[in-house]
CSV table of C-alpha atoms in Angstrom, one decimal:
chain,number,residue,atom,x,y,z
A,3,UNK,CA,158.2,167.2,166.2
A,4,UNK,CA,160.0,168.6,163.2
A,5,UNK,CA,158.7,168.6,159.6
A,6,UNK,CA,160.3,166.2,157.4
A,7,UNK,CA,161.4,167.3,154.0
A,8,UNK,CA,160.0,165.2,151.1
A,9,UNK,CA,162.7,164.4,148.6
A,10,UNK,CA,162.0,165.8,145.1
A,11,UNK,CA,162.3,164.1,141.7
A,12,UNK,CA,165.2,164.9,139.5
A,13,UNK,CA,163.6,166.0,136.3
A,14,UNK,CA,166.7,167.4,134.6
A,15,UNK,CA,166.9,164.5,132.1
A,16,UNK,CA,163.1,164.2,131.3
A,17,UNK,CA,163.4,166.4,128.2
A,18,UNK,CA,166.3,164.3,126.9
A,19,UNK,CA,164.4,161.1,127.4
A,20,UNK,CA,161.3,162.5,125.7
A,21,UNK,CA,163.3,163.5,122.6
A,22,UNK,CA,165.0,160.1,122.4
A,23,UNK,CA,161.6,158.4,122.7
A,24,UNK,CA,160.1,160.7,120.0
A,25,UNK,CA,162.9,159.9,117.6
A,26,UNK,CA,162.7,156.2,118.3
A,27,UNK,CA,158.9,156.1,117.5
A,28,UNK,CA,159.4,158.3,114.4
A,29,UNK,CA,162.0,155.9,113.0
A,30,UNK,CA,160.3,152.6,113.9
A,31,UNK,CA,156.7,153.5,113.1
A,32,UNK,CA,155.5,153.0,109.5
A,33,UNK,CA,153.3,155.7,108.1
A,34,UNK,CA,150.4,155.1,105.8
A,35,UNK,CA,151.2,156.2,102.3
A,36,UNK,CA,148.8,157.1,99.6
A,37,UNK,CA,148.1,154.2,97.3
A,38,UNK,CA,147.2,154.9,93.7
A,39,UNK,CA,146.0,152.8,90.8
A,40,UNK,CA,148.5,150.9,88.7
A,41,UNK,CA,147.9,152.6,85.3
A,42,UNK,CA,150.4,152.7,82.6
A,43,UNK,CA,150.6,156.2,81.2
A,44,UNK,CA,151.1,156.8,77.4
A,45,UNK,CA,154.4,157.9,76.0
A,46,UNK,CA,154.7,161.6,75.3
A,47,UNK,CA,153.7,162.4,71.7
A,48,UNK,CA,156.4,162.5,69.1
A,49,UNK,CA,156.9,165.7,67.1
A,50,UNK,CA,156.3,164.1,63.7
A,51,UNK,CA,153.4,162.0,64.9
A,52,UNK,CA,150.5,161.8,62.4
A,53,UNK,CA,146.9,162.3,63.3
A,54,UNK,CA,145.3,159.3,65.2
A,55,UNK,CA,143.1,157.1,63.0
A,56,UNK,CA,139.4,157.7,62.9
A,57,UNK,CA,137.4,155.4,65.1
A,58,UNK,CA,134.2,154.1,63.7
A,59,UNK,CA,131.2,154.8,65.9
A,60,UNK,CA,130.4,151.1,66.4
A,61,UNK,CA,133.9,150.6,67.7
A,62,UNK,CA,133.6,153.1,70.5
A,63,UNK,CA,131.9,153.0,73.9
A,64,UNK,CA,131.8,156.4,75.7
A,65,UNK,CA,131.3,156.4,79.4
A,66,UNK,CA,130.4,159.8,80.8
A,67,UNK,CA,130.2,160.4,84.6
A,68,UNK,CA,128.6,163.8,85.4
A,69,UNK,CA,129.0,166.0,88.5
A,70,UNK,CA,126.0,164.2,90.1
A,71,UNK,CA,127.8,160.9,89.7
A,72,UNK,CA,125.3,159.7,87.1
A,73,UNK,CA,126.7,157.4,84.4
A,74,UNK,CA,125.7,157.7,80.7
A,75,UNK,CA,127.0,155.1,78.3
A,76,UNK,CA,126.9,155.7,74.5
A,77,UNK,CA,127.4,152.8,72.1
A,78,UNK,CA,126.8,153.4,68.4
A,79,UNK,CA,125.1,156.8,69.0
A,80,UNK,CA,122.7,155.2,71.5
A,81,UNK,CA,123.0,156.9,74.9
A,82,UNK,CA,121.5,155.4,78.0
A,83,UNK,CA,121.8,156.0,81.7
A,84,UNK,CA,123.0,153.1,83.8
A,85,UNK,CA,124.0,152.1,87.3
A,86,UNK,CA,127.6,151.2,88.2
A,87,UNK,CA,126.4,147.6,88.8
A,88,UNK,CA,125.4,147.3,85.1
A,89,UNK,CA,128.6,148.6,83.6
A,90,UNK,CA,130.8,145.5,83.8
A,91,UNK,CA,128.3,143.2,81.9
A,92,UNK,CA,127.7,146.0,79.3
A,93,UNK,CA,131.4,146.4,78.8
A,94,UNK,CA,132.0,142.7,78.5
A,95,UNK,CA,129.4,142.4,75.7
A,96,UNK,CA,130.9,145.5,74.0
A,97,UNK,CA,134.5,144.1,74.2
A,98,UNK,CA,133.7,140.5,73.1
A,99,UNK,CA,130.7,141.1,70.8
A,100,UNK,CA,130.0,137.4,71.1
A,101,UNK,CA,127.0,137.4,68.7
A,102,UNK,CA,128.8,139.7,66.1
A,103,UNK,CA,126.1,142.4,66.3
A,104,UNK,CA,126.3,145.2,63.8
A,105,UNK,CA,126.1,147.9,66.4
A,106,UNK,CA,129.0,146.6,68.5
A,107,UNK,CA,132.7,146.5,67.5
A,108,UNK,CA,133.5,144.8,64.3
A,109,UNK,CA,135.5,141.6,64.4
A,110,UNK,CA,138.7,141.3,62.4
A,111,UNK,CA,141.0,138.3,61.8
A,112,UNK,CA,144.1,138.6,63.9
A,113,UNK,CA,147.1,136.2,64.3
A,114,UNK,CA,147.5,135.5,68.0
A,115,UNK,CA,150.1,133.5,69.9
A,116,UNK,CA,149.6,129.7,70.4
A,117,UNK,CA,147.3,128.0,71.1
A,118,UNK,CA,144.8,130.5,69.5
A,119,UNK,CA,146.2,131.0,66.0
A,120,UNK,CA,144.1,133.2,63.7
A,121,UNK,CA,141.0,134.4,65.6
A,122,UNK,CA,138.1,136.9,64.8
A,123,UNK,CA,138.4,139.5,67.6
A,124,UNK,CA,137.3,143.1,68.2
A,125,UNK,CA,140.8,144.5,67.8
A,126,UNK,CA,139.8,148.1,67.0
A,127,UNK,CA,137.4,148.8,69.9
A,128,UNK,CA,138.0,151.6,72.4
A,129,UNK,CA,136.3,152.5,75.7
A,130,UNK,CA,136.4,156.3,76.4
A,131,UNK,CA,136.0,157.3,80.1
A,132,UNK,CA,135.0,161.0,80.5
A,133,UNK,CA,134.3,162.6,83.9
A,134,UNK,CA,133.4,166.0,85.3
A,135,UNK,CA,135.8,167.8,87.7
A,136,UNK,CA,133.1,167.5,90.3
A,137,UNK,CA,132.7,163.7,90.0
A,138,UNK,CA,133.4,162.0,93.3
A,139,UNK,CA,136.6,159.9,93.5
A,140,UNK,CA,134.5,157.0,94.8
A,141,UNK,CA,132.3,156.9,91.7
A,142,UNK,CA,135.3,157.4,89.4
A,143,UNK,CA,137.1,154.4,91.0
A,144,UNK,CA,134.0,152.3,90.9
A,145,UNK,CA,133.5,153.0,87.2
A,146,UNK,CA,137.2,152.4,86.4
A,147,UNK,CA,137.1,149.2,88.5
A,148,UNK,CA,134.2,147.8,86.6
A,149,UNK,CA,135.8,148.6,83.2
A,150,UNK,CA,139.1,146.9,84.1
A,151,UNK,CA,137.1,144.1,85.8
A,152,UNK,CA,135.3,143.5,82.5
A,153,UNK,CA,138.7,142.8,80.8
A,154,UNK,CA,139.8,140.7,83.7
A,155,UNK,CA,136.6,138.6,83.7
A,156,UNK,CA,136.9,138.0,79.9
A,157,UNK,CA,140.5,136.9,80.2
A,158,UNK,CA,139.7,134.6,83.1
A,159,UNK,CA,136.8,133.0,81.2
A,160,UNK,CA,139.1,132.6,78.1
A,161,UNK,CA,141.9,131.0,80.3
A,162,UNK,CA,139.5,128.6,81.9
A,163,UNK,CA,138.0,127.6,78.6
A,164,UNK,CA,141.4,127.3,76.8
A,165,UNK,CA,143.9,126.2,79.5
A,166,UNK,CA,141.5,124.7,82.1
A,167,UNK,CA,142.6,127.0,84.9
A,168,UNK,CA,142.0,130.6,86.0
A,169,UNK,CA,144.0,133.4,84.4
A,170,UNK,CA,146.1,134.1,87.5
A,171,UNK,CA,147.3,130.5,87.6
A,172,UNK,CA,148.4,130.5,83.9
A,173,UNK,CA,152.0,130.7,82.8
A,174,UNK,CA,153.3,134.1,81.6
A,175,UNK,CA,153.0,133.0,77.9
A,176,UNK,CA,149.4,131.9,78.5
A,177,UNK,CA,148.6,135.2,80.2
A,178,UNK,CA,150.2,137.1,77.3
A,179,UNK,CA,148.0,135.2,74.8
A,180,UNK,CA,144.9,136.0,76.8
A,181,UNK,CA,145.9,139.7,77.1
A,182,UNK,CA,146.4,139.9,73.3
A,183,UNK,CA,143.1,138.2,72.7
A,184,UNK,CA,141.3,140.8,74.9
A,185,UNK,CA,143.6,143.8,74.6
A,186,UNK,CA,142.7,146.5,77.2
A,187,UNK,CA,141.9,149.8,75.4
A,188,UNK,CA,140.6,152.4,77.9
A,189,UNK,CA,141.0,156.0,77.0
A,190,UNK,CA,140.6,158.5,79.8
A,191,UNK,CA,139.9,162.1,78.8
A,192,UNK,CA,140.9,165.0,81.0
A,193,UNK,CA,138.1,165.8,83.4
A,194,UNK,CA,136.0,168.8,82.4
A,195,UNK,CA,133.8,171.3,84.2
A,196,UNK,CA,130.5,171.2,82.2
A,197,UNK,CA,128.6,173.8,84.1
A,198,UNK,CA,130.9,176.8,83.3
C-alpha cells in the first residue's frame, strides 16, 4: 500500500488578510482618550495691567493640600486641618455667609438680574487652592470637586427657593441669575515643592 500525500494549506495570502484585519480593527475601534476637567483658563495678562486689588483677609479662604494629602483651610488667619468630606459645607458657609459673620466675607449690595434685584451678597470673596507637587491627583480632584460642588449646591438651593425647580432645569436666564448671585471665584496657585 502506498503512502498518500496529505494536501497542504495555501498560506500565501495569510499575511495580507492579517494586515487587512489589523487596519479594519484600528479604524473601527474607538480608543479611550484622556478626559480633563472643564476649567476656563484666564486670559493672558495685558502689558499695561495694573496690580490686582488687595483682598481683605476675611474675604479669602486658603485651601492648602500638602505632599501627604492633608488639607489645611485658613479663613481670617484661623488655620485648621480638615477632611475632604468637611470641605464642601465649610466652603458653602464661607461663600454665602448666611449669618453675616465678621470673620467671613463681607456682604455688599449688588444689582442682579431679575427676579433678584439689589441683593446683599459676598461679591469680593475668593477661594485659593494651593497644592504641593507631590499631592496625589486623586486628592486634588476630590478637593476641587468639593469646592465646585459647594457653588453648585448653593446655586441649586437658590434656584429651588426662587424658581421652584432645580438649577439644571432652569432657563438660561435663570441659571445666569443664579451664577451671578453665587459667582465662582476659585484661584489655583501653581503647585510648589515645599520640602526643597
